[in-house]
mmCIF file of C-alpha atoms in Angstrom:
data_model
loop_
_atom_site.group_PDB
_atom_site.id
_atom_site.type_symbol
_atom_site.label_atom_id
_atom_site.label_comp_id
_atom_site.label_asym_id
_atom_site.label_seq_id
_atom_site.Cartn_x
_atom_site.Cartn_y
_atom_site.Cartn_z
ATOM 1 C CA MET T 1 -9.441 -19.623 10.479
ATOM 2 C CA ALA T 2 -7.266 -21.578 12.550
ATOM 3 C CA SER T 3 -5.194 -20.498 15.378
ATOM 4 C CA LEU T 4 -1.692 -18.898 15.152
ATOM 5 C CA LEU T 5 -0.195 -22.221 13.973
ATOM 6 C CA ASP T 6 1.113 -24.530 17.401
ATOM 7 C CA PRO T 7 1.134 -22.064 19.833
ATOM 8 C CA THR T 8 4.218 -24.064 21.281
ATOM 9 C CA ALA T 9 6.028 -24.707 17.879
ATOM 10 C CA ARG T 10 9.515 -23.009 17.362
ATOM 11 C CA GLY T 11 11.128 -22.282 13.889
ATOM 12 C CA ARG T 12 8.060 -20.582 11.633
ATOM 13 C CA VAL T 13 7.429 -17.602 10.432
ATOM 14 C CA ILE T 14 4.050 -15.548 10.317
ATOM 15 C CA LEU T 15 3.475 -12.988 7.442
ATOM 16 C CA VAL T 16 1.601 -10.080 9.287
ATOM 17 C CA GLY T 17 -0.184 -7.248 7.654
ATOM 18 C CA ALA T 18 0.599 -4.140 9.524
ATOM 19 C CA GLY T 19 -2.168 -1.862 7.479
ATOM 20 C CA PRO T 20 -1.686 1.421 6.215
ATOM 21 C CA GLY T 21 0.041 3.011 9.108
ATOM 22 C CA ASP T 22 -2.580 3.708 12.147
ATOM 23 C CA PRO T 23 -1.879 1.305 14.662
ATOM 24 C CA GLY T 24 -5.628 0.789 15.702
ATOM 25 C CA LEU T 25 -6.130 -0.972 12.065
ATOM 26 C CA LEU T 26 -4.175 -3.840 13.122
ATOM 27 C CA THR T 27 -6.536 -6.706 13.502
ATOM 28 C CA VAL T 28 -6.186 -8.913 16.759
ATOM 29 C CA ARG T 29 -4.552 -11.568 15.245
ATOM 30 C CA ALA T 30 -2.005 -9.729 13.829
ATOM 31 C CA VAL T 31 -0.979 -8.046 17.684
ATOM 32 C CA GLU T 32 -1.018 -11.523 19.194
ATOM 33 C CA ALA T 33 1.921 -12.586 16.528
ATOM 34 C CA LEU T 34 4.050 -9.631 17.687
ATOM 35 C CA ARG T 35 3.400 -10.430 21.070
ATOM 36 C CA MET T 36 5.337 -13.835 20.523
ATOM 37 C CA ALA T 37 7.986 -12.787 18.243
ATOM 38 C CA ASP T 38 11.362 -13.558 18.785
ATOM 39 C CA ILE T 39 12.653 -11.405 15.545
ATOM 40 C CA VAL T 40 10.166 -9.267 13.790
ATOM 41 C CA ILE T 41 11.630 -8.304 9.967
ATOM 42 C CA HIS T 42 9.775 -5.575 9.218
ATOM 43 C CA ASP T 43 9.312 -2.750 6.456
ATOM 44 C CA GLY T 44 10.481 0.753 6.683
ATOM 45 C CA LEU T 45 6.649 2.137 6.973
ATOM 46 C CA VAL T 46 5.720 0.458 9.806
ATOM 47 C CA ASP T 47 4.529 3.304 12.884
ATOM 48 C CA PRO T 48 6.847 2.353 15.596
ATOM 49 C CA ARG T 49 3.974 2.188 17.794
ATOM 50 C CA VAL T 50 3.510 -1.222 16.022
ATOM 51 C CA LEU T 51 6.880 -2.344 16.555
ATOM 52 C CA ASP T 52 6.272 -1.840 20.593
ATOM 53 C CA LEU T 53 3.636 -4.441 20.127
ATOM 54 C CA ALA T 54 6.793 -7.208 20.468
ATOM 55 C CA PRO T 55 8.487 -7.931 23.433
ATOM 56 C CA ALA T 56 11.366 -5.661 24.781
ATOM 57 C CA GLY T 57 13.653 -8.456 24.063
ATOM 58 C CA ALA T 58 12.932 -8.959 20.258
ATOM 59 C CA GLN T 59 15.340 -8.306 17.969
ATOM 60 C CA ARG T 60 13.799 -5.469 15.229
ATOM 61 C CA ILE T 61 15.273 -5.935 12.054
ATOM 62 C CA SER T 62 14.469 -3.187 8.849
ATOM 63 C CA VAL T 63 14.770 -4.415 5.476
ATOM 64 C CA ALA T 64 13.234 -0.646 4.433
ATOM 65 C CA LYS T 65 12.703 -0.053 0.580
ATOM 66 C CA LYS T 66 12.381 2.895 -1.282
ATOM 67 C CA ARG T 67 12.267 3.292 -4.987
ATOM 68 C CA ALA T 68 15.990 2.539 -6.500
ATOM 69 C CA ARG T 69 17.204 1.879 -3.245
ATOM 70 C CA HIS T 70 16.807 -1.146 -1.464
ATOM 71 C CA THR T 71 19.080 -1.495 1.825
ATOM 72 C CA VAL T 72 18.251 -5.231 1.285
ATOM 73 C CA PRO T 73 17.148 -6.832 -2.201
ATOM 74 C CA GLN T 74 14.293 -9.148 -2.132
ATOM 75 C CA ASP T 75 16.526 -12.576 -1.879
ATOM 76 C CA GLY T 76 18.264 -11.179 0.969
ATOM 77 C CA ILE T 77 14.935 -10.963 2.590
ATOM 78 C CA ASN T 78 13.706 -14.148 1.782
ATOM 79 C CA ALA T 79 17.149 -15.702 3.162
ATOM 80 C CA LEU T 80 17.420 -13.587 6.345
ATOM 81 C CA ILE T 81 13.898 -14.986 7.387
ATOM 82 C CA VAL T 82 15.247 -18.603 6.052
ATOM 83 C CA ALA T 83 18.083 -18.143 8.252
ATOM 84 C CA HIS T 84 16.321 -17.213 11.401
ATOM 85 C CA VAL T 85 13.608 -19.653 10.985
ATOM 86 C CA LYS T 86 16.386 -22.130 11.349
ATOM 87 C CA THR T 87 17.503 -21.177 14.772
ATOM 88 C CA GLY T 88 13.956 -22.112 16.082
ATOM 89 C CA ALA T 89 12.883 -18.672 16.228
ATOM 90 C CA ILE T 90 9.688 -17.180 15.567
ATOM 91 C CA VAL T 91 9.859 -14.759 13.154
ATOM 92 C CA VAL T 92 7.664 -12.548 12.311
ATOM 93 C CA ARG T 93 7.666 -10.624 9.165
ATOM 94 C CA LEU T 94 5.916 -7.358 9.362
ATOM 95 C CA LYS T 95 4.435 -5.786 6.222
ATOM 96 C CA GLY T 96 2.547 -2.521 5.486
ATOM 97 C CA GLY T 97 -0.587 -2.873 4.421
ATOM 98 C CA ASP T 98 -1.575 -6.368 3.321
ATOM 99 C CA PRO T 99 1.299 -9.344 2.074
ATOM 100 C CA PHE T 100 -0.194 -10.250 -0.417
ATOM 101 C CA ILE T 101 -1.019 -6.823 -2.267
ATOM 102 C CA PHE T 102 2.055 -5.920 -3.893
ATOM 103 C CA GLY T 103 3.879 -6.528 -0.736
ATOM 104 C CA ARG T 104 6.106 -9.478 -2.529
ATOM 105 C CA GLY T 105 4.397 -11.891 0.527
ATOM 106 C CA GLY T 106 3.909 -14.353 -1.989
ATOM 107 C CA GLU T 107 7.783 -14.548 -3.146
ATOM 108 C CA GLU T 108 8.296 -14.956 0.621
ATOM 109 C CA VAL T 109 5.892 -17.789 1.240
ATOM 110 C CA GLU T 110 7.447 -19.702 -1.702
ATOM 111 C CA ALA T 111 11.128 -19.244 -0.122
ATOM 112 C CA VAL T 112 9.993 -20.623 3.087
ATOM 113 C CA ARG T 113 8.514 -23.183 1.792
ATOM 114 C CA ALA T 114 11.066 -24.259 -0.251
ATOM 115 C CA GLU T 115 13.270 -25.133 2.723
ATOM 116 C CA GLY T 116 10.398 -26.818 4.482
ATOM 117 C CA LEU T 117 9.597 -24.763 7.070
ATOM 118 C CA ARG T 118 6.225 -23.750 8.896
ATOM 119 C CA VAL T 119 4.534 -20.086 7.956
ATOM 120 C CA GLU T 120 1.206 -18.292 8.318
ATOM 121 C CA VAL T 121 -0.028 -15.034 6.675
ATOM 122 C CA ILE T 122 -1.947 -12.798 8.732
ATOM 123 C CA PRO T 123 -4.082 -10.161 6.412
ATOM 124 C CA GLY T 124 -3.764 -6.550 7.398
ATOM 125 C CA VAL T 125 -5.871 -3.872 6.131
ATOM 126 C CA SER T 126 -4.601 -2.691 2.251
ATOM 127 C CA ALA T 127 -3.218 1.130 1.888
ATOM 128 C CA ALA T 128 -5.957 1.211 -0.775
ATOM 129 C CA LEU T 129 -8.925 0.326 1.658
ATOM 130 C CA GLY T 130 -7.692 2.816 4.499
ATOM 131 C CA CYS T 131 -6.640 5.471 2.650
ATOM 132 C CA ALA T 132 -10.230 5.329 0.781
ATOM 133 C CA ALA T 133 -11.844 5.087 4.460
ATOM 134 C CA GLU T 134 -10.102 7.942 5.698
ATOM 135 C CA ALA T 135 -11.314 10.091 2.685
ATOM 136 C CA MET T 136 -14.610 8.858 2.616
ATOM 137 C CA LEU T 137 -14.133 7.553 -0.763
ATOM 138 C CA PRO T 138 -16.063 4.404 -1.747
ATOM 139 C CA LEU T 139 -14.371 2.289 -4.015
ATOM 140 C CA THR T 140 -17.399 0.527 -5.404
ATOM 141 C CA HIS T 141 -20.842 2.373 -5.241
ATOM 142 C CA ARG T 142 -24.207 1.019 -6.390
ATOM 143 C CA ASP T 143 -25.030 4.254 -8.748
ATOM 144 C CA HIS T 144 -21.107 5.008 -9.752
ATOM 145 C CA SER T 145 -18.877 2.016 -10.088
ATOM 146 C CA SER T 146 -19.219 -1.893 -10.063
ATOM 147 C CA ALA T 147 -15.755 -3.132 -10.265
ATOM 148 C CA VAL T 148 -12.459 -2.038 -8.691
ATOM 149 C CA SER T 149 -8.661 -3.063 -9.678
ATOM 150 C CA PHE T 150 -5.482 -2.664 -8.061
ATOM 151 C CA VAL T 151 -2.637 -2.277 -10.104
ATOM 152 C CA ALA T 152 1.331 -0.889 -9.799
ATOM 153 C CA GLY T 153 2.052 2.222 -10.941
ATOM 154 C CA GLN T 154 6.239 1.196 -11.391
ATOM 155 C CA CYS T 155 5.972 -2.806 -11.646
ATOM 156 C CA LYS T 156 8.451 -3.765 -14.694
ATOM 157 C CA GLY T 157 7.684 -0.064 -16.268
ATOM 158 C CA LEU T 158 4.597 1.147 -17.354
ATOM 159 C CA ALA T 159 4.895 0.257 -21.181
ATOM 160 C CA ASP T 160 5.128 -3.733 -20.215
ATOM 161 C CA GLN T 161 1.265 -3.391 -18.491
ATOM 162 C CA ASP T 162 -1.870 -3.406 -20.007
ATOM 163 C CA TRP T 163 -4.569 -1.597 -17.975
ATOM 164 C CA SER T 164 -6.992 -1.410 -20.978
ATOM 165 C CA GLY T 165 -10.415 -1.521 -19.860
ATOM 166 C CA LEU T 166 -9.502 -1.182 -16.140
ATOM 167 C CA ALA T 167 -10.458 2.609 -15.689
ATOM 168 C CA GLY T 168 -13.810 4.234 -17.027
ATOM 169 C CA GLN T 169 -17.382 4.612 -16.615
ATOM 170 C CA GLY T 170 -18.384 2.277 -14.271
ATOM 171 C CA ARG T 171 -15.295 1.278 -12.791
ATOM 172 C CA THR T 172 -12.658 2.279 -10.486
ATOM 173 C CA LEU T 173 -8.847 2.104 -11.081
ATOM 174 C CA VAL T 174 -6.628 2.274 -7.546
ATOM 175 C CA ILE T 175 -2.626 2.521 -7.958
ATOM 176 C CA TYR T 176 0.016 1.694 -6.141
ATOM 177 C CA MET T 177 3.390 3.392 -6.241
ATOM 178 C CA GLY T 178 2.227 5.879 -9.001
ATOM 179 C CA VAL T 179 3.836 9.017 -7.537
ATOM 180 C CA ALA T 180 6.627 9.008 -9.464
ATOM 181 C CA THR T 181 4.854 7.863 -12.666
ATOM 182 C CA ALA T 182 2.058 10.289 -12.396
ATOM 183 C CA SER T 183 2.518 12.291 -15.423
ATOM 184 C CA ASP T 184 2.720 9.107 -17.753
ATOM 185 C CA ILE T 185 0.238 7.461 -15.877
ATOM 186 C CA ALA T 186 -2.214 10.131 -16.957
ATOM 187 C CA GLU T 187 -0.632 9.835 -20.360
ATOM 188 C CA LYS T 188 -1.299 6.160 -20.691
ATOM 189 C CA LEU T 189 -5.064 6.014 -19.026
ATOM 190 C CA MET T 190 -5.767 8.806 -21.654
ATOM 191 C CA GLY T 191 -3.990 7.152 -24.389
ATOM 192 C CA GLU T 192 -6.075 3.927 -23.509
ATOM 193 C CA GLY T 193 -9.264 5.769 -23.707
ATOM 194 C CA VAL T 194 -10.420 7.375 -20.022
ATOM 195 C CA ALA T 195 -11.859 10.767 -20.837
ATOM 196 C CA PRO T 196 -9.501 13.423 -19.639
ATOM 197 C CA ASP T 197 -11.835 14.703 -17.615
ATOM 198 C CA MET T 198 -12.277 11.731 -15.001
ATOM 199 C CA PRO T 199 -12.129 12.543 -11.315
ATOM 200 C CA VAL T 200 -9.180 11.079 -10.176
ATOM 201 C CA ALA T 201 -7.538 11.480 -6.480
ATOM 202 C CA VAL T 202 -4.564 11.333 -5.016
ATOM 203 C CA LEU T 203 -4.119 9.765 -1.066
ATOM 204 C CA GLU T 204 -1.158 10.769 0.467
ATOM 205 C CA ARG T 205 0.354 9.607 3.681
ATOM 206 C CA GLY T 206 -3.418 7.694 4.507
ATOM 207 C CA THR T 207 -3.954 7.163 8.080
ATOM 208 C CA CYS T 208 -0.959 8.617 9.002
ATOM 209 C CA GLU T 209 0.191 11.976 10.651
ATOM 210 C CA GLY T 210 -0.214 14.500 7.860
ATOM 211 C CA SER T 211 -2.506 12.783 5.652
ATOM 212 C CA ARG T 212 -3.662 14.346 2.508
ATOM 213 C CA ALA T 213 -6.552 13.693 0.023
ATOM 214 C CA LEU T 214 -6.278 15.620 -2.831
ATOM 215 C CA LYS T 215 -8.755 15.738 -6.218
ATOM 216 C CA THR T 216 -8.319 17.040 -9.535
ATOM 217 C CA LEU T 217 -9.312 15.374 -13.413
ATOM 218 C CA LEU T 218 -6.814 12.867 -15.241
ATOM 219 C CA ALA T 219 -5.584 15.198 -17.409
ATOM 220 C CA ASP T 220 -4.367 17.767 -14.370
ATOM 221 C CA LEU T 221 -2.861 14.724 -12.224
ATOM 222 C CA GLY T 222 0.611 14.816 -13.476
ATOM 223 C CA ALA T 223 0.616 18.621 -12.920
ATOM 224 C CA MET T 224 -1.152 18.525 -9.600
ATOM 225 C CA VAL T 225 1.108 16.015 -7.591
ATOM 226 C CA ASP T 226 4.163 18.686 -8.683
ATOM 227 C CA ARG T 227 1.916 21.659 -7.797
ATOM 228 C CA GLU T 228 1.316 20.176 -4.666
ATOM 229 C CA GLN T 229 4.772 18.731 -3.868
ATOM 230 C CA VAL T 230 3.214 15.075 -3.418
ATOM 231 C CA ALA T 231 5.401 12.462 -1.822
ATOM 232 C CA SER T 232 4.877 8.708 -1.191
ATOM 233 C CA PRO T 233 3.358 6.845 0.214
ATOM 234 C CA ALA T 234 0.632 7.235 -1.533
ATOM 235 C CA ILE T 235 -2.244 5.663 -4.049
ATOM 236 C CA ILE T 236 -4.081 7.318 -6.763
ATOM 237 C CA VAL T 237 -7.433 6.499 -7.650
ATOM 238 C CA VAL T 238 -9.073 6.903 -10.933
ATOM 239 C CA GLY T 239 -13.506 7.011 -11.682
ATOM 240 C CA GLU T 240 -16.496 8.530 -10.460
ATOM 241 C CA VAL T 241 -16.553 7.772 -6.892
ATOM 242 C CA VAL T 242 -14.342 10.174 -6.397
ATOM 243 C CA GLU T 243 -16.415 12.955 -6.482
ATOM 244 C CA LEU T 244 -18.353 11.228 -3.376
ATOM 245 C CA SER T 245 -15.092 11.952 -1.465
ATOM 246 C CA ASP T 246 -13.575 14.504 1.165
ATOM 247 C CA ALA T 247 -10.928 14.863 -0.875
ATOM 248 C CA GLN T 248 -9.690 18.424 -1.383
ATOM 249 C CA ASP T 249 -10.702 19.750 -5.163
ATOM 250 C CA LYS T 250 -7.319 21.273 -6.370
ATOM 251 C CA LEU T 251 -7.619 22.278 -9.714
ATOM 252 C CA ALA T 252 -11.012 24.122 -8.500
ATOM 253 C CA ARG T 253 -8.352 25.834 -6.308
ATOM 254 C CA TRP T 254 -5.738 26.458 -8.681
ATOM 255 C CA ALA T 255 -8.141 27.708 -11.260
ATOM 256 C CA LYS T 256 -8.961 30.440 -9.395
ATOM 257 C CA VAL T 257 -5.658 31.438 -8.423
ATOM 258 C CA ALA T 258 -4.893 31.613 -11.888
ATOM 259 C CA GLU T 259 -7.849 33.834 -12.131
ATOM 260 C CA ASN T 260 -6.979 35.743 -10.065
ATOM 261 C CA ILE T 261 -3.719 36.329 -11.045
ATOM 262 C CA ALA T 262 -4.883 37.246 -14.947
#
């Protein structure tokens, strides 16, 4: 990969993947970009220690998003980036995970290029990779999974998505943004033929303080999310590889509690 565009050039934007949370997972290239920023336009989940890598005088602008409540709509973010680049600033657009995996980085690149401005993308460790590594959950495995797919659990509604064949024996399905629709996701997958006893893990706040890795069976997914009060950010992993992980078996624990009550 070439150097960071022209180090002396002004008026450009660098989309930077901040990784899943732990600042130690930033790439060297991401750190270099942050240290030269005039403006940092960042997601809400970015660790403050990552923001501290930018110069003290750099302006920091939060465009935090939460389910059904965006402080700045995507069109507004695009316009904000373009406006600052046009002033001659070096703009770092800092995004959680990787800019091109459910980060809407593609839309931002299109907006910048449409204005004839320069843009570069620095990849980051995606949530799926970072959270799975922390939980010792291999997304592929010679004996258990030869394919892995990434889907969004709330993008345009579950009914609009065709997941047929993405989950099941020998395959791993990773679901982003699926905590709020966990019960619907389980019903959808079982309706498409995935066995109710397929192992599933929920990786909450992966690589960050307070992270949890929980596992159960697909039929219990929604109930487990409710019992354990799982909150975003979290990803869901469906597949046999879950059994290889260090995730806590919450179905077994719940069954034991129920047995003791009985």
